[in-house]
Amino acid sequence: MTRQEWMYDCGGYNMNWSIEASRSAIAADTDLLLPLLHAADPDVRTATCYAPATASCEAGRITDALRARLATEPSPTVRASIVLAVAELAREHNDPRAVTWTRTLWPDPTQLADVRVSAALAWLCLVDDPVPNDLRTTLDTLITADLTRLLNDVPWIADVDDENGLAHTLDQMLDKAHSGAIDSNPWD
């Protein structure tokens, strides 16, 4: 093995170890993080959704807390963050319940637009199914300039592009999707 190969292998090992250590630390501090879902500042609540979504364990408990908060959350950005955090946890921990949950949210006309759009994005991240026509119709109907501005502040969407995150996310998930599969996943 060459020195470069060894350094790459060690760097990869250390990177994986450090990521897992970070995820374990977040899981260990779940009791400190979850109360922040009720903080007065919506930015704190949004960040609180983002951090525990990477936890190595406690996924069920974190998911339950997020879903409970969704029922009373007044901020559209935080609601979208909650939905995407639940989906990320489900994807990481192979929890199929989120597929059903998001599949019931996005077509439900009693749900707010920010919840429906984020649930549609989450569902697309959780499945390899073809994009249903009714999902495209839902997105076409609900996405407005105002909703786009709000959702561009959601960490998962802002990570794609901090100015045009929703548009680029939709391009990746819908326009580049081939029959039977979604090509890209923002959590990979």
PDB file of C-alpha atoms in Angstrom:
ATOM      1  CA  MET A   1       0.000   0.000   0.000  1.00  0.00           C
ATOM      2  CA  THR A   2       1.347   3.404  -0.912  1.00  0.00           C
ATOM      3  CA  ARG A   3       1.500   6.248   1.569  1.00  0.00           C
ATOM      4  CA  GLN A   4      -1.283   8.077  -0.291  1.00  0.00           C
ATOM      5  CA  GLU A   5      -3.501   4.981  -0.223  1.00  0.00           C
ATOM      6  CA  TRP A   6      -2.814   4.530   3.473  1.00  0.00           C
ATOM      7  CA  MET A   7      -3.573   8.189   4.213  1.00  0.00           C
ATOM      8  CA  TYR A   8      -6.789   7.931   2.219  1.00  0.00           C
ATOM      9  CA  ASP A   9      -7.818   4.767   4.064  1.00  0.00           C
ATOM     10  CA  CYS A  10      -6.995   6.301   7.428  1.00  0.00           C
ATOM     11  CA  GLY A  11      -8.710   9.542   6.520  1.00  0.00           C
ATOM     12  CA  GLY A  12     -11.809   7.629   5.441  1.00  0.00           C
ATOM     13  CA  TYR A  13     -11.762   5.628   8.648  1.00  0.00           C
ATOM     14  CA  ASN A  14     -11.299   8.723  10.797  1.00  0.00           C
ATOM     15  CA  MET A  15     -14.014  10.551   8.864  1.00  0.00           C
ATOM     16  CA  ASN A  16     -16.487   7.711   9.403  1.00  0.00           C
ATOM     17  CA  TRP A  17     -15.496   7.424  13.045  1.00  0.00           C
ATOM     18  CA  SER A  18     -15.858  11.168  13.626  1.00  0.00           C
ATOM     19  CA  ILE A  19     -19.241  11.284  11.935  1.00  0.00           C
ATOM     20  CA  GLU A  20     -20.471   8.377  14.031  1.00  0.00           C
ATOM     21  CA  ALA A  21     -19.072  10.013  17.183  1.00  0.00           C
ATOM     22  CA  SER A  22     -20.928  13.224  16.325  1.00  0.00           C
ATOM     23  CA  ARG A  23     -24.148  11.317  15.767  1.00  0.00           C
ATOM     24  CA  SER A  24     -23.721   9.503  19.072  1.00  0.00           C
ATOM     25  CA  ALA A  25     -23.096  12.797  20.893  1.00  0.00           C
ATOM     26  CA  ILE A  26     -26.287  14.246  19.442  1.00  0.00           C
ATOM     27  CA  ALA A  27     -28.216  11.156  20.507  1.00  0.00           C
ATOM     28  CA  ALA A  28     -26.710  11.372  24.012  1.00  0.00           C
ATOM     29  CA  ASP A  29     -27.904  14.972  24.294  1.00  0.00           C
ATOM     30  CA  THR A  30     -31.426  14.342  23.059  1.00  0.00           C
ATOM     31  CA  ASP A  31     -32.802  15.359  26.457  1.00  0.00           C
ATOM     32  CA  LEU A  32     -31.136  18.752  26.048  1.00  0.00           C
ATOM     33  CA  LEU A  33     -32.201  19.270  22.434  1.00  0.00           C
ATOM     34  CA  LEU A  34     -35.866  18.245  22.368  1.00  0.00           C
ATOM     35  CA  PRO A  35     -37.075  20.946  24.791  1.00  0.00           C
ATOM     36  CA  LEU A  36     -35.717  23.484  22.284  1.00  0.00           C
ATOM     37  CA  LEU A  37     -38.572  22.475  19.946  1.00  0.00           C
ATOM     38  CA  HIS A  38     -40.643  24.785  22.178  1.00  0.00           C
ATOM     39  CA  ALA A  39     -38.224  27.753  22.184  1.00  0.00           C
ATOM     40  CA  ALA A  40     -39.703  31.170  21.471  1.00  0.00           C
ATOM     41  CA  ASP A  41     -37.401  31.778  18.487  1.00  0.00           C
ATOM     42  CA  PRO A  42     -38.438  29.918  15.285  1.00  0.00           C
ATOM     43  CA  ASP A  43     -34.798  29.838  14.152  1.00  0.00           C
ATOM     44  CA  VAL A  44     -33.921  27.871  17.287  1.00  0.00           C
ATOM     45  CA  ARG A  45     -36.805  25.479  16.620  1.00  0.00           C
ATOM     46  CA  THR A  46     -35.670  25.020  12.999  1.00  0.00           C
ATOM     47  CA  ALA A  47     -32.100  24.275  14.100  1.00  0.00           C
ATOM     48  CA  THR A  48     -33.469  21.898  16.705  1.00  0.00           C
ATOM     49  CA  CYS A  49     -35.192  19.904  13.960  1.00  0.00           C
ATOM     50  CA  TYR A  50     -32.009  19.787  11.911  1.00  0.00           C
ATOM     51  CA  ALA A  51     -29.577  18.619  14.600  1.00  0.00           C
ATOM     52  CA  PRO A  52     -31.314  15.517  16.004  1.00  0.00           C
ATOM     53  CA  ALA A  53     -32.229  14.308  12.521  1.00  0.00           C
ATOM     54  CA  THR A  54     -28.647  13.002  12.360  1.00  0.00           C
ATOM     55  CA  ALA A  55     -28.738  11.144  15.682  1.00  0.00           C
ATOM     56  CA  SER A  56     -27.379   7.599  15.681  1.00  0.00           C
ATOM     57  CA  CYS A  57     -30.120   6.315  17.970  1.00  0.00           C
ATOM     58  CA  GLU A  58     -33.227   7.566  19.757  1.00  0.00           C
ATOM     59  CA  ALA A  59     -34.896   7.909  16.341  1.00  0.00           C
ATOM     60  CA  GLY A  60     -38.293   6.773  17.587  1.00  0.00           C
ATOM     61  CA  ARG A  61     -38.274   9.182  20.510  1.00  0.00           C
ATOM     62  CA  ILE A  62     -37.052  12.080  18.364  1.00  0.00           C
ATOM     63  CA  THR A  63     -39.629  11.301  15.669  1.00  0.00           C
ATOM     64  CA  ASP A  64     -42.431  11.212  18.242  1.00  0.00           C
ATOM     65  CA  ALA A  65     -41.359  14.601  19.640  1.00  0.00           C
ATOM     66  CA  LEU A  66     -41.137  16.135  16.167  1.00  0.00           C
ATOM     67  CA  ARG A  67     -44.528  14.827  15.083  1.00  0.00           C
ATOM     68  CA  ALA A  68     -46.122  16.028  18.330  1.00  0.00           C
ATOM     69  CA  ARG A  69     -44.653  19.489  17.743  1.00  0.00           C
ATOM     70  CA  LEU A  70     -45.984  19.601  14.182  1.00  0.00           C
ATOM     71  CA  ALA A  71     -49.547  19.672  15.516  1.00  0.00           C
ATOM     72  CA  THR A  72     -48.973  23.000  17.287  1.00  0.00           C
ATOM     73  CA  GLU A  73     -46.148  24.616  15.312  1.00  0.00           C
ATOM     74  CA  PRO A  74     -47.073  28.103  14.014  1.00  0.00           C
ATOM     75  CA  SER A  75     -44.007  28.711  11.786  1.00  0.00           C
ATOM     76  CA  PRO A  76     -44.110  27.398   8.188  1.00  0.00           C
ATOM     77  CA  THR A  77     -40.310  27.047   8.094  1.00  0.00           C
ATOM     78  CA  VAL A  78     -40.292  25.005  11.287  1.00  0.00           C
ATOM     79  CA  ARG A  79     -43.215  22.842  10.107  1.00  0.00           C
ATOM     80  CA  ALA A  80     -41.339  22.041   6.900  1.00  0.00           C
ATOM     81  CA  SER A  81     -38.196  21.307   8.928  1.00  0.00           C
ATOM     82  CA  ILE A  82     -40.136  18.939  11.160  1.00  0.00           C
ATOM     83  CA  VAL A  83     -41.440  16.948   8.192  1.00  0.00           C
ATOM     84  CA  LEU A  84     -38.001  16.732   6.580  1.00  0.00           C
ATOM     85  CA  ALA A  85     -36.329  15.797   9.881  1.00  0.00           C
ATOM     86  CA  VAL A  86     -38.799  12.933  10.389  1.00  0.00           C
ATOM     87  CA  ALA A  87     -38.073  11.731   6.870  1.00  0.00           C
ATOM     88  CA  GLU A  88     -34.303  11.936   7.335  1.00  0.00           C
ATOM     89  CA  LEU A  89     -34.515   9.944  10.553  1.00  0.00           C
ATOM     90  CA  ALA A  90     -36.719   7.379   8.837  1.00  0.00           C
ATOM     91  CA  ARG A  91     -34.331   7.035   5.928  1.00  0.00           C
ATOM     92  CA  GLU A  92     -31.300   6.696   8.191  1.00  0.00           C
ATOM     93  CA  HIS A  93     -32.991   4.160  10.463  1.00  0.00           C
ATOM     94  CA  ASN A  94     -35.043   2.281   7.846  1.00  0.00           C
ATOM     95  CA  ASP A  95     -38.397   3.230   9.337  1.00  0.00           C
ATOM     96  CA  PRO A  96     -41.090   2.603   6.710  1.00  0.00           C
ATOM     97  CA  ARG A  97     -43.785   4.410   8.718  1.00  0.00           C
ATOM     98  CA  ALA A  98     -42.575   7.772   7.404  1.00  0.00           C
ATOM     99  CA  VAL A  99     -43.366   6.733   3.839  1.00  0.00           C
ATOM    100  CA  THR A 100     -46.996   6.194   4.800  1.00  0.00           C
ATOM    101  CA  TRP A 101     -47.079   9.333   6.933  1.00  0.00           C
ATOM    102  CA  THR A 102     -45.664  11.613   4.229  1.00  0.00           C
ATOM    103  CA  ARG A 103     -47.863   9.924   1.604  1.00  0.00           C
ATOM    104  CA  THR A 104     -50.939  10.880   3.624  1.00  0.00           C
ATOM    105  CA  LEU A 105     -49.761  14.462   4.230  1.00  0.00           C
ATOM    106  CA  TRP A 106     -49.006  15.764   0.740  1.00  0.00           C
ATOM    107  CA  PRO A 107     -52.387  15.041  -0.882  1.00  0.00           C
ATOM    108  CA  ASP A 108     -54.394  16.104   2.200  1.00  0.00           C
ATOM    109  CA  PRO A 109     -56.169  19.423   1.474  1.00  0.00           C
ATOM    110  CA  THR A 110     -56.625  20.044   5.208  1.00  0.00           C
ATOM    111  CA  GLN A 111     -52.848  20.360   5.636  1.00  0.00           C
ATOM    112  CA  LEU A 112     -51.067  23.667   5.121  1.00  0.00           C
ATOM    113  CA  ALA A 113     -49.117  24.192   1.893  1.00  0.00           C
ATOM    114  CA  ASP A 114     -45.713  24.169   3.614  1.00  0.00           C
ATOM    115  CA  VAL A 115     -46.475  20.794   5.205  1.00  0.00           C
ATOM    116  CA  ARG A 116     -47.818  19.331   1.975  1.00  0.00           C
ATOM    117  CA  VAL A 117     -44.865  20.483  -0.145  1.00  0.00           C
ATOM    118  CA  SER A 118     -42.262  19.343   2.390  1.00  0.00           C
ATOM    119  CA  ALA A 119     -44.095  16.020   2.752  1.00  0.00           C
ATOM    120  CA  ALA A 120     -44.012  15.578  -1.019  1.00  0.00           C
ATOM    121  CA  LEU A 121     -40.261  16.225  -1.045  1.00  0.00           C
ATOM    122  CA  ALA A 122     -39.767  13.897   1.922  1.00  0.00           C
ATOM    123  CA  TRP A 123     -41.805  11.143   0.256  1.00  0.00           C
ATOM    124  CA  LEU A 124     -39.692  11.465  -2.886  1.00  0.00           C
ATOM    125  CA  CYS A 125     -36.554  11.033  -0.762  1.00  0.00           C
ATOM    126  CA  LEU A 126     -37.940   7.936   0.919  1.00  0.00           C
ATOM    127  CA  VAL A 127     -39.110   5.960  -2.122  1.00  0.00           C
ATOM    128  CA  ASP A 128     -37.893   4.956  -5.541  1.00  0.00           C
ATOM    129  CA  ASP A 129     -41.411   4.947  -6.965  1.00  0.00           C
ATOM    130  CA  PRO A 130     -42.258   6.841 -10.127  1.00  0.00           C
ATOM    131  CA  VAL A 131     -43.375  10.401  -9.442  1.00  0.00           C
ATOM    132  CA  PRO A 132     -47.180  10.302  -9.316  1.00  0.00           C
ATOM    133  CA  ASN A 133     -49.071  12.804 -11.437  1.00  0.00           C
ATOM    134  CA  ASP A 134     -51.083  13.920  -8.401  1.00  0.00           C
ATOM    135  CA  LEU A 135     -47.840  14.800  -6.591  1.00  0.00           C
ATOM    136  CA  ARG A 136     -46.757  16.980  -9.501  1.00  0.00           C
ATOM    137  CA  THR A 137     -50.218  18.576  -9.566  1.00  0.00           C
ATOM    138  CA  THR A 138     -50.057  19.217  -5.817  1.00  0.00           C
ATOM    139  CA  LEU A 139     -46.684  20.920  -6.163  1.00  0.00           C
ATOM    140  CA  ASP A 140     -47.801  22.961  -9.187  1.00  0.00           C
ATOM    141  CA  THR A 141     -50.890  24.102  -7.303  1.00  0.00           C
ATOM    142  CA  LEU A 142     -49.248  24.913  -3.960  1.00  0.00           C
ATOM    143  CA  ILE A 143     -45.875  26.419  -4.784  1.00  0.00           C
ATOM    144  CA  THR A 144     -46.055  30.194  -4.864  1.00  0.00           C
ATOM    145  CA  ALA A 145     -43.374  32.865  -4.674  1.00  0.00           C
ATOM    146  CA  ASP A 146     -44.187  33.396  -0.980  1.00  0.00           C
ATOM    147  CA  LEU A 147     -43.966  29.682  -0.168  1.00  0.00           C
ATOM    148  CA  THR A 148     -40.721  29.425  -2.127  1.00  0.00           C
ATOM    149  CA  ARG A 149     -39.176  32.239  -0.059  1.00  0.00           C
ATOM    150  CA  LEU A 150     -40.239  30.515   3.164  1.00  0.00           C
ATOM    151  CA  LEU A 151     -39.015  27.067   2.151  1.00  0.00           C
ATOM    152  CA  ASN A 152     -35.693  28.384   0.882  1.00  0.00           C
ATOM    153  CA  ASP A 153     -34.873  29.019   4.570  1.00  0.00           C
ATOM    154  CA  VAL A 154     -35.390  25.364   5.519  1.00  0.00           C
ATOM    155  CA  PRO A 155     -31.926  23.856   6.153  1.00  0.00           C
ATOM    156  CA  TRP A 156     -32.334  20.808   3.888  1.00  0.00           C
ATOM    157  CA  ILE A 157     -33.471  23.016   1.019  1.00  0.00           C
ATOM    158  CA  ALA A 158     -30.955  25.792   1.730  1.00  0.00           C
ATOM    159  CA  ASP A 159     -28.190  23.162   1.676  1.00  0.00           C
ATOM    160  CA  VAL A 160     -29.031  22.503  -1.972  1.00  0.00           C
ATOM    161  CA  ASP A 161     -28.743  26.199  -2.859  1.00  0.00           C
ATOM    162  CA  ASP A 162     -29.048  29.066  -0.402  1.00  0.00           C
ATOM    163  CA  GLU A 163     -30.865  31.319  -2.893  1.00  0.00           C
ATOM    164  CA  ASN A 164     -32.838  28.962  -5.132  1.00  0.00           C
ATOM    165  CA  GLY A 165     -32.950  25.834  -2.987  1.00  0.00           C
ATOM    166  CA  LEU A 166     -36.540  24.853  -3.639  1.00  0.00           C
ATOM    167  CA  ALA A 167     -36.224  25.271  -7.398  1.00  0.00           C
ATOM    168  CA  HIS A 168     -32.999  23.259  -7.521  1.00  0.00           C
ATOM    169  CA  THR A 169     -34.408  20.595  -5.203  1.00  0.00           C
ATOM    170  CA  LEU A 170     -37.462  20.211  -7.419  1.00  0.00           C
ATOM    171  CA  ASP A 171     -35.265  20.099 -10.536  1.00  0.00           C
ATOM    172  CA  GLN A 172     -33.235  17.290  -8.993  1.00  0.00           C
ATOM    173  CA  MET A 173     -36.213  15.321  -7.796  1.00  0.00           C
ATOM    174  CA  LEU A 174     -38.708  15.813 -10.592  1.00  0.00           C
ATOM    175  CA  ASP A 175     -37.176  16.973 -13.853  1.00  0.00           C
ATOM    176  CA  LYS A 176     -34.213  14.659 -13.698  1.00  0.00           C
ATOM    177  CA  ALA A 177     -36.264  11.706 -12.470  1.00  0.00           C
ATOM    178  CA  HIS A 178     -36.502   8.837 -14.872  1.00  0.00           C
ATOM    179  CA  SER A 179     -39.357   6.412 -14.886  1.00  0.00           C
ATOM    180  CA  GLY A 180     -39.271   4.264 -11.779  1.00  0.00           C
ATOM    181  CA  ALA A 181     -36.599   6.078  -9.769  1.00  0.00           C
ATOM    182  CA  ILE A 182     -35.489   9.375  -8.367  1.00  0.00           C
ATOM    183  CA  ASP A 183     -31.905  10.088  -9.456  1.00  0.00           C
ATOM    184  CA  SER A 184     -30.710  12.172  -6.564  1.00  0.00           C
ATOM    185  CA  ASN A 185     -31.355  12.305  -2.880  1.00  0.00           C
ATOM    186  CA  PRO A 186     -30.338  15.345  -0.813  1.00  0.00           C
ATOM    187  CA  TRP A 187     -29.513  13.065   2.143  1.00  0.00           C
ATOM    188  CA  ASP A 188     -27.014  10.880   0.292  1.00  0.00           C
TER     189      ASP A 188
END
